């Protein structure tokens, strides 16, 4: 059974194994296929047309499935690996062990944002950014410069308190839990963290930075926390809404899964806090 742990609690050996699996997926080309899929959806998701991965109710189930697929790919390399989550309300500094050279490496240099240390630094030769939005092939970050502060636990709690999952017009202007968590409204949780990391994380090719998976594993955990707090609220819309994925509608690009199939994370993995 897959148990997703807080990244701050990983042992040195767990970090080594995760990094080695990431690098092997990258070497084989399987990693870049995930980056391409993500970018395709971010470019295609619009407020007035079809929207599946982002700015819509299926933001949470879409990324849950995306992470499950990626975690399974990692496990095909090393069956002991699970995706850790980054609780950015607690580890909220560029000096966190998350950004140490034995894990994800640190922020980029001032000149061009190039990450200079850790396993994903360009000089190591293991992490050429191939699916990209410009000519630059090196991983970039500018921790804390696009926006100064990561969201606080109080801000997270204010969003977890919202009892309605989502509401019309089911896009980036909606009120409700999903859109406040995604970050288009209010205190801005998910989107703000992408901007705080900067570099590729602030673009559609954000999965080029391995921290993408740790960030989304925490967003996914917050969805589970919300479900626990609001047992009488559920995924909406139920049916019949154009351009968005209803509860019982299949979801692209997989077409074998509906949001209804993804509501219970424990069917796939547990968190260390479950
Ligand atoms: Cu995304
Ligand atoms: Cu994201």
mmCIF file of C-alpha atoms and ligand atoms in Angstrom:
data_model
loop_
_atom_site.group_PDB
_atom_site.id
_atom_site.type_symbol
_atom_site.label_atom_id
_atom_site.label_comp_id
_atom_site.label_asym_id
_atom_site.label_seq_id
_atom_site.Cartn_x
_atom_site.Cartn_y
_atom_site.Cartn_z
ATOM 1 C CA UNK A 1 0.000 0.000 0.000
ATOM 2 C CA UNK A 2 1.260 3.419 -0.941
ATOM 3 C CA UNK A 3 1.643 5.843 1.954
ATOM 4 C CA UNK A 4 2.282 9.473 1.093
ATOM 5 C CA UNK A 5 4.438 11.139 3.731
ATOM 6 C CA UNK A 6 5.310 14.707 4.557
ATOM 7 C CA UNK A 7 8.530 15.391 2.639
ATOM 8 C CA UNK A 8 10.082 16.803 5.830
ATOM 9 C CA UNK A 9 9.851 13.309 7.362
ATOM 10 C CA UNK A 10 11.593 11.402 4.549
ATOM 11 C CA UNK A 11 14.771 9.540 5.457
ATOM 12 C CA UNK A 12 17.978 10.122 3.496
ATOM 13 C CA UNK A 13 17.420 6.759 1.806
ATOM 14 C CA UNK A 14 13.821 7.648 0.825
ATOM 15 C CA UNK A 15 15.034 10.902 -0.706
ATOM 16 C CA UNK A 16 17.774 9.092 -2.637
ATOM 17 C CA UNK A 17 15.323 6.539 -4.010
ATOM 18 C CA UNK A 18 12.792 9.168 -5.054
ATOM 19 C CA UNK A 19 15.469 11.236 -6.803
ATOM 20 C CA UNK A 20 16.890 8.174 -8.562
ATOM 21 C CA UNK A 21 13.421 7.183 -9.809
ATOM 22 C CA UNK A 22 12.722 10.702 -11.081
ATOM 23 C CA UNK A 23 16.006 10.710 -12.982
ATOM 24 C CA UNK A 24 15.321 7.285 -14.478
ATOM 25 C CA UNK A 25 11.866 8.379 -15.705
ATOM 26 C CA UNK A 26 13.473 11.473 -17.169
ATOM 27 C CA UNK A 27 16.159 9.416 -18.914
ATOM 28 C CA UNK A 28 13.616 7.058 -20.441
ATOM 29 C CA UNK A 29 11.441 9.882 -21.818
ATOM 30 C CA UNK A 30 8.434 8.895 -19.719
ATOM 31 C CA UNK A 31 8.790 11.972 -17.516
ATOM 32 C CA UNK A 32 8.516 14.388 -20.428
ATOM 33 C CA UNK A 33 5.271 12.775 -21.577
ATOM 34 C CA UNK A 34 3.715 13.938 -18.307
ATOM 35 C CA UNK A 35 4.981 17.485 -18.873
ATOM 36 C CA UNK A 36 3.476 17.483 -22.364
ATOM 37 C CA UNK A 37 0.098 16.249 -21.111
ATOM 38 C CA UNK A 38 -0.021 18.936 -18.441
ATOM 39 C CA UNK A 39 0.858 21.714 -20.844
ATOM 40 C CA UNK A 40 -1.697 20.518 -23.402
ATOM 41 C CA UNK A 41 -4.459 20.778 -20.826
ATOM 42 C CA UNK A 42 -3.368 24.120 -19.383
ATOM 43 C CA UNK A 43 -3.304 25.597 -22.895
ATOM 44 C CA UNK A 44 -6.702 24.126 -23.760
ATOM 45 C CA UNK A 45 -8.599 24.866 -20.526
ATOM 46 C CA UNK A 46 -10.610 28.083 -20.940
ATOM 47 C CA UNK A 47 -13.250 29.848 -18.858
ATOM 48 C CA UNK A 48 -15.791 29.888 -21.680
ATOM 49 C CA UNK A 49 -14.996 26.589 -23.439
ATOM 50 C CA UNK A 50 -14.034 23.079 -22.492
ATOM 51 C CA UNK A 51 -12.097 22.948 -19.236
ATOM 52 C CA UNK A 52 -10.846 19.792 -17.569
ATOM 53 C CA UNK A 53 -7.491 20.136 -15.829
ATOM 54 C CA UNK A 54 -7.798 23.679 -14.527
ATOM 55 C CA UNK A 55 -10.304 26.472 -13.772
ATOM 56 C CA UNK A 56 -13.092 23.941 -13.396
ATOM 57 C CA UNK A 57 -14.549 21.478 -10.856
ATOM 58 C CA UNK A 58 -12.391 18.645 -12.192
ATOM 59 C CA UNK A 59 -9.173 20.483 -11.260
ATOM 60 C CA UNK A 60 -8.948 18.240 -8.186
ATOM 61 C CA UNK A 61 -9.890 14.829 -9.651
ATOM 62 C CA UNK A 62 -7.856 15.537 -12.812
ATOM 63 C CA UNK A 63 -4.678 16.206 -10.833
ATOM 64 C CA UNK A 64 -5.443 13.271 -8.511
ATOM 65 C CA UNK A 65 -5.463 10.904 -11.507
ATOM 66 C CA UNK A 66 -2.420 12.644 -13.015
ATOM 67 C CA UNK A 67 -0.462 12.088 -9.779
ATOM 68 C CA UNK A 68 -1.611 8.470 -9.463
ATOM 69 C CA UNK A 69 -0.340 7.769 -12.988
ATOM 70 C CA UNK A 70 2.955 9.461 -12.213
ATOM 71 C CA UNK A 71 3.362 7.681 -8.897
ATOM 72 C CA UNK A 72 2.780 4.342 -10.648
ATOM 73 C CA UNK A 73 5.456 5.259 -13.183
ATOM 74 C CA UNK A 74 7.873 5.984 -10.325
ATOM 75 C CA UNK A 75 6.926 2.685 -8.694
ATOM 76 C CA UNK A 76 7.668 0.805 -11.915
ATOM 77 C CA UNK A 77 11.248 1.981 -11.376
ATOM 78 C CA UNK A 78 11.360 1.484 -7.595
ATOM 79 C CA UNK A 79 8.340 -0.113 -5.938
ATOM 80 C CA UNK A 80 9.235 1.402 -2.548
ATOM 81 C CA UNK A 81 8.696 4.988 -3.727
ATOM 82 C CA UNK A 82 5.603 7.071 -2.947
ATOM 83 C CA UNK A 83 4.941 10.727 -3.700
ATOM 84 C CA UNK A 84 5.648 12.890 -0.658
ATOM 85 C CA UNK A 85 3.692 16.074 -0.023
ATOM 86 C CA UNK A 86 5.078 19.541 0.651
ATOM 87 C CA UNK A 87 3.168 21.286 3.404
ATOM 88 C CA UNK A 88 4.138 24.829 2.427
ATOM 89 C CA UNK A 89 2.307 26.244 5.459
ATOM 90 C CA UNK A 90 5.072 24.678 7.574
ATOM 91 C CA UNK A 91 8.122 24.506 5.309
ATOM 92 C CA UNK A 92 7.828 28.038 4.042
ATOM 93 C CA UNK A 93 11.426 29.156 3.560
ATOM 94 C CA UNK A 94 14.028 28.756 0.798
ATOM 95 C CA UNK A 95 16.208 27.345 3.614
ATOM 96 C CA UNK A 96 13.890 24.378 4.140
ATOM 97 C CA UNK A 97 15.482 20.934 3.778
ATOM 98 C CA UNK A 98 13.233 20.464 0.728
ATOM 99 C CA UNK A 99 15.602 22.757 -1.186
ATOM 100 C CA UNK A 100 18.852 21.201 0.074
ATOM 101 C CA UNK A 101 21.394 19.722 -2.374
ATOM 102 C CA UNK A 102 20.506 16.167 -1.242
ATOM 103 C CA UNK A 103 16.897 16.611 -2.310
ATOM 104 C CA UNK A 104 15.481 19.102 -4.833
ATOM 105 C CA UNK A 105 18.316 21.637 -4.843
ATOM 106 C CA UNK A 106 17.819 25.333 -4.188
ATOM 107 C CA UNK A 107 16.747 28.541 -5.820
ATOM 108 C CA UNK A 108 18.235 29.736 -9.100
ATOM 109 C CA UNK A 109 21.057 32.202 -9.551
ATOM 110 C CA UNK A 110 20.153 35.880 -9.883
ATOM 111 C CA UNK A 111 21.392 36.262 -13.456
ATOM 112 C CA UNK A 112 18.982 33.829 -15.159
ATOM 113 C CA UNK A 113 17.253 31.734 -12.513
ATOM 114 C CA UNK A 114 19.354 28.667 -13.261
ATOM 115 C CA UNK A 115 19.284 26.087 -10.459
ATOM 116 C CA UNK A 116 22.933 25.473 -9.595
ATOM 117 C CA UNK A 117 22.897 22.678 -7.028
ATOM 118 C CA UNK A 118 21.193 19.378 -6.320
ATOM 119 C CA UNK A 119 20.296 16.484 -8.629
ATOM 120 C CA UNK A 120 18.302 18.604 -11.095
ATOM 121 C CA UNK A 121 20.912 21.283 -11.777
ATOM 122 C CA UNK A 122 21.742 21.553 -15.497
ATOM 123 C CA UNK A 123 25.435 20.895 -14.902
ATOM 124 C CA UNK A 124 24.662 17.405 -13.554
ATOM 125 C CA UNK A 125 23.498 16.380 -17.011
ATOM 126 C CA UNK A 126 20.412 14.514 -15.800
ATOM 127 C CA UNK A 127 17.761 17.166 -16.178
ATOM 128 C CA UNK A 128 17.585 18.831 -19.583
ATOM 129 C CA UNK A 129 14.282 20.670 -19.942
ATOM 130 C CA UNK A 130 12.972 19.398 -23.286
ATOM 131 C CA UNK A 131 9.264 20.240 -23.140
ATOM 132 C CA UNK A 132 9.625 23.980 -22.777
ATOM 133 C CA UNK A 133 8.047 27.322 -23.488
ATOM 134 C CA UNK A 134 11.272 29.041 -24.611
ATOM 135 C CA UNK A 135 14.823 28.174 -25.657
ATOM 136 C CA UNK A 136 16.162 27.682 -22.129
ATOM 137 C CA UNK A 137 16.920 24.033 -21.351
ATOM 138 C CA UNK A 138 17.888 24.446 -17.679
ATOM 139 C CA UNK A 139 15.648 24.166 -14.632
ATOM 140 C CA UNK A 140 14.834 27.609 -13.253
ATOM 141 C CA UNK A 141 13.558 28.855 -9.879
ATOM 142 C CA UNK A 142 13.310 32.152 -8.054
ATOM 143 C CA UNK A 143 11.996 31.141 -4.643
ATOM 144 C CA UNK A 144 10.024 33.911 -2.994
ATOM 145 C CA UNK A 145 10.561 36.585 -5.619
ATOM 146 C CA UNK A 146 7.390 36.466 -7.754
ATOM 147 C CA UNK A 147 5.393 36.584 -4.538
ATOM 148 C CA UNK A 148 7.006 36.980 -1.107
ATOM 149 C CA UNK A 149 4.986 34.734 1.179
ATOM 150 C CA UNK A 150 3.580 31.258 0.876
ATOM 151 C CA UNK A 151 0.010 30.780 2.131
ATOM 152 C CA UNK A 152 -0.419 30.381 5.891
ATOM 153 C CA UNK A 153 -2.295 27.653 7.758
ATOM 154 C CA UNK A 154 -4.914 30.260 8.744
ATOM 155 C CA UNK A 155 -5.491 31.004 5.054
ATOM 156 C CA UNK A 156 -5.762 27.294 4.298
ATOM 157 C CA UNK A 157 -8.267 26.879 7.134
ATOM 158 C CA UNK A 158 -10.378 29.750 5.812
ATOM 159 C CA UNK A 159 -10.698 27.913 2.486
ATOM 160 C CA UNK A 160 -11.294 24.498 4.088
ATOM 161 C CA UNK A 161 -14.203 26.119 5.960
ATOM 162 C CA UNK A 162 -16.127 26.721 2.719
ATOM 163 C CA UNK A 163 -18.913 24.173 2.584
ATOM 164 C CA UNK A 164 -19.761 24.268 -1.131
ATOM 165 C CA UNK A 165 -17.387 22.393 -3.437
ATOM 166 C CA UNK A 166 -17.933 24.574 -6.489
ATOM 167 C CA UNK A 167 -20.651 26.624 -8.172
ATOM 168 C CA UNK A 168 -21.739 28.220 -11.444
ATOM 169 C CA UNK A 169 -20.241 29.431 -13.698
ATOM 170 C CA UNK A 170 -17.825 26.552 -12.866
ATOM 171 C CA UNK A 171 -14.714 28.423 -13.952
ATOM 172 C CA UNK A 172 -12.047 30.762 -12.582
ATOM 173 C CA UNK A 173 -14.648 33.262 -11.379
ATOM 174 C CA UNK A 174 -16.662 30.774 -9.307
ATOM 175 C CA UNK A 175 -17.167 31.086 -5.592
ATOM 176 C CA UNK A 176 -16.619 27.960 -3.469
ATOM 177 C CA UNK A 177 -13.921 25.646 -2.156
ATOM 178 C CA UNK A 178 -12.397 24.450 -5.439
ATOM 179 C CA UNK A 179 -11.782 27.867 -6.928
ATOM 180 C CA UNK A 180 -10.418 29.333 -3.704
ATOM 181 C CA UNK A 181 -8.101 26.347 -3.341
ATOM 182 C CA UNK A 182 -7.035 26.536 -6.986
ATOM 183 C CA UNK A 183 -6.358 30.193 -6.340
ATOM 184 C CA UNK A 184 -8.231 32.301 -8.855
ATOM 185 C CA UNK A 185 -10.200 33.930 -6.034
ATOM 186 C CA UNK A 186 -9.569 35.072 -2.494
ATOM 187 C CA UNK A 187 -6.368 34.307 -0.576
ATOM 188 C CA UNK A 188 -4.996 32.265 -3.512
ATOM 189 C CA UNK A 189 -3.510 28.980 -2.372
ATOM 190 C CA UNK A 190 -2.435 26.664 -5.251
ATOM 191 C CA UNK A 191 -1.610 29.266 -7.903
ATOM 192 C CA UNK A 192 0.365 31.359 -5.433
ATOM 193 C CA UNK A 193 2.704 28.473 -4.626
ATOM 194 C CA UNK A 194 3.488 28.016 -8.334
ATOM 195 C CA UNK A 195 4.422 31.711 -8.529
ATOM 196 C CA UNK A 196 6.420 31.588 -5.268
ATOM 197 C CA UNK A 197 8.665 28.862 -6.739
ATOM 198 C CA UNK A 198 8.925 30.700 -10.073
ATOM 199 C CA UNK A 199 10.795 29.512 -13.161
ATOM 200 C CA UNK A 200 9.065 26.646 -14.977
ATOM 201 C CA UNK A 201 6.705 26.238 -12.016
ATOM 202 C CA UNK A 202 5.038 29.514 -12.997
ATOM 203 C CA UNK A 203 4.243 28.189 -16.510
ATOM 204 C CA UNK A 204 2.181 25.432 -18.150
ATOM 205 C CA UNK A 205 5.252 23.197 -18.220
ATOM 206 C CA UNK A 206 5.413 23.333 -14.408
ATOM 207 C CA UNK A 207 5.940 19.556 -13.975
ATOM 208 C CA UNK A 208 9.483 20.104 -15.300
ATOM 209 C CA UNK A 209 10.235 21.030 -11.701
ATOM 210 C CA UNK A 210 9.922 17.910 -9.515
ATOM 211 C CA UNK A 211 8.467 20.086 -6.742
ATOM 212 C CA UNK A 212 5.280 20.160 -8.859
ATOM 213 C CA UNK A 213 4.428 16.648 -7.643
ATOM 214 C CA UNK A 214 5.026 17.490 -3.994
ATOM 215 C CA UNK A 215 2.953 20.656 -4.266
ATOM 216 C CA UNK A 216 0.054 18.855 -5.917
ATOM 217 C CA UNK A 217 0.254 15.974 -3.454
ATOM 218 C CA UNK A 218 -0.444 18.568 -0.743
ATOM 219 C CA UNK A 219 -3.295 20.177 -2.730
ATOM 220 C CA UNK A 220 -4.701 16.667 -3.089
ATOM 221 C CA UNK A 221 -4.391 16.139 0.665
ATOM 222 C CA UNK A 222 -6.244 19.404 1.323
ATOM 223 C CA UNK A 223 -9.117 18.096 -0.813
ATOM 224 C CA UNK A 224 -9.228 14.990 1.400
ATOM 225 C CA UNK A 225 -9.194 17.194 4.521
ATOM 226 C CA UNK A 226 -12.078 19.226 3.113
ATOM 227 C CA UNK A 227 -14.079 16.056 2.434
ATOM 228 C CA UNK A 228 -13.573 14.982 6.012
ATOM 229 C CA UNK A 229 -14.761 18.345 7.333
ATOM 230 C CA UNK A 230 -17.811 18.430 5.085
ATOM 231 C CA UNK A 231 -19.181 14.893 4.850
ATOM 232 C CA UNK A 232 -22.511 16.179 3.529
ATOM 233 C CA UNK A 233 -20.977 18.204 0.679
ATOM 234 C CA UNK A 234 -19.736 16.555 -2.455
ATOM 235 C CA UNK A 235 -18.419 17.009 -5.946
ATOM 236 C CA UNK A 236 -20.619 19.143 -8.193
ATOM 237 C CA UNK A 237 -22.042 19.549 -10.812
ATOM 238 C CA UNK A 238 -23.849 16.213 -10.847
ATOM 239 C CA UNK A 239 -24.839 16.164 -14.535
ATOM 240 C CA UNK A 240 -25.814 18.192 -17.562
ATOM 241 C CA UNK A 241 -23.353 21.067 -17.421
ATOM 242 C CA UNK A 242 -21.698 21.876 -20.745
ATOM 243 C CA UNK A 243 -17.890 22.190 -21.048
ATOM 244 C CA UNK A 244 -17.133 20.833 -17.569
ATOM 245 C CA UNK A 245 -16.699 17.286 -16.262
ATOM 246 C CA UNK A 246 -19.792 16.265 -14.296
ATOM 247 C CA UNK A 247 -19.610 13.757 -11.458
ATOM 248 C CA UNK A 248 -20.384 10.749 -13.665
ATOM 249 C CA UNK A 249 -18.782 11.927 -16.882
ATOM 250 C CA UNK A 250 -15.531 10.422 -18.136
ATOM 251 C CA UNK A 251 -12.489 12.634 -17.952
ATOM 252 C CA UNK A 252 -9.906 13.296 -20.662
ATOM 253 C CA UNK A 253 -7.284 12.215 -21.527
ATOM 254 C CA UNK A 254 -7.945 8.899 -19.791
ATOM 255 C CA UNK A 255 -11.601 8.370 -20.691
ATOM 256 C CA UNK A 256 -11.777 5.389 -18.332
ATOM 257 C CA UNK A 257 -12.344 7.393 -15.182
ATOM 258 C CA UNK A 258 -15.006 9.731 -13.791
ATOM 259 C CA UNK A 259 -14.676 12.169 -10.886
ATOM 260 C CA UNK A 260 -16.981 9.761 -9.020
ATOM 261 C CA UNK A 261 -14.254 7.098 -9.234
ATOM 262 C CA UNK A 262 -11.649 9.379 -7.661
ATOM 263 C CA UNK A 263 -13.438 10.801 -4.638
ATOM 264 C CA UNK A 264 -11.936 8.336 -2.168
ATOM 265 C CA UNK A 265 -8.141 8.640 -2.170
ATOM 266 C CA UNK A 266 -7.868 5.621 0.143
ATOM 267 C CA UNK A 267 -8.758 3.394 -2.801
ATOM 268 C CA UNK A 268 -5.329 4.309 -4.188
ATOM 269 C CA UNK A 269 -3.055 5.478 -1.336
ATOM 270 C CA UNK A 270 -3.182 6.854 2.171
ATOM 271 C CA UNK A 271 -1.540 9.818 3.850
ATOM 272 C CA UNK A 272 0.680 9.436 6.888
ATOM 273 C CA UNK A 273 -1.948 11.456 8.788
ATOM 274 C CA UNK A 274 -4.914 9.218 7.825
HETATM 275 CU CU1 LIG B 1 -2.035 21.676 -13.360
HETATM 276 CU CU1 LIG B 2 -0.635 23.301 -10.127
#
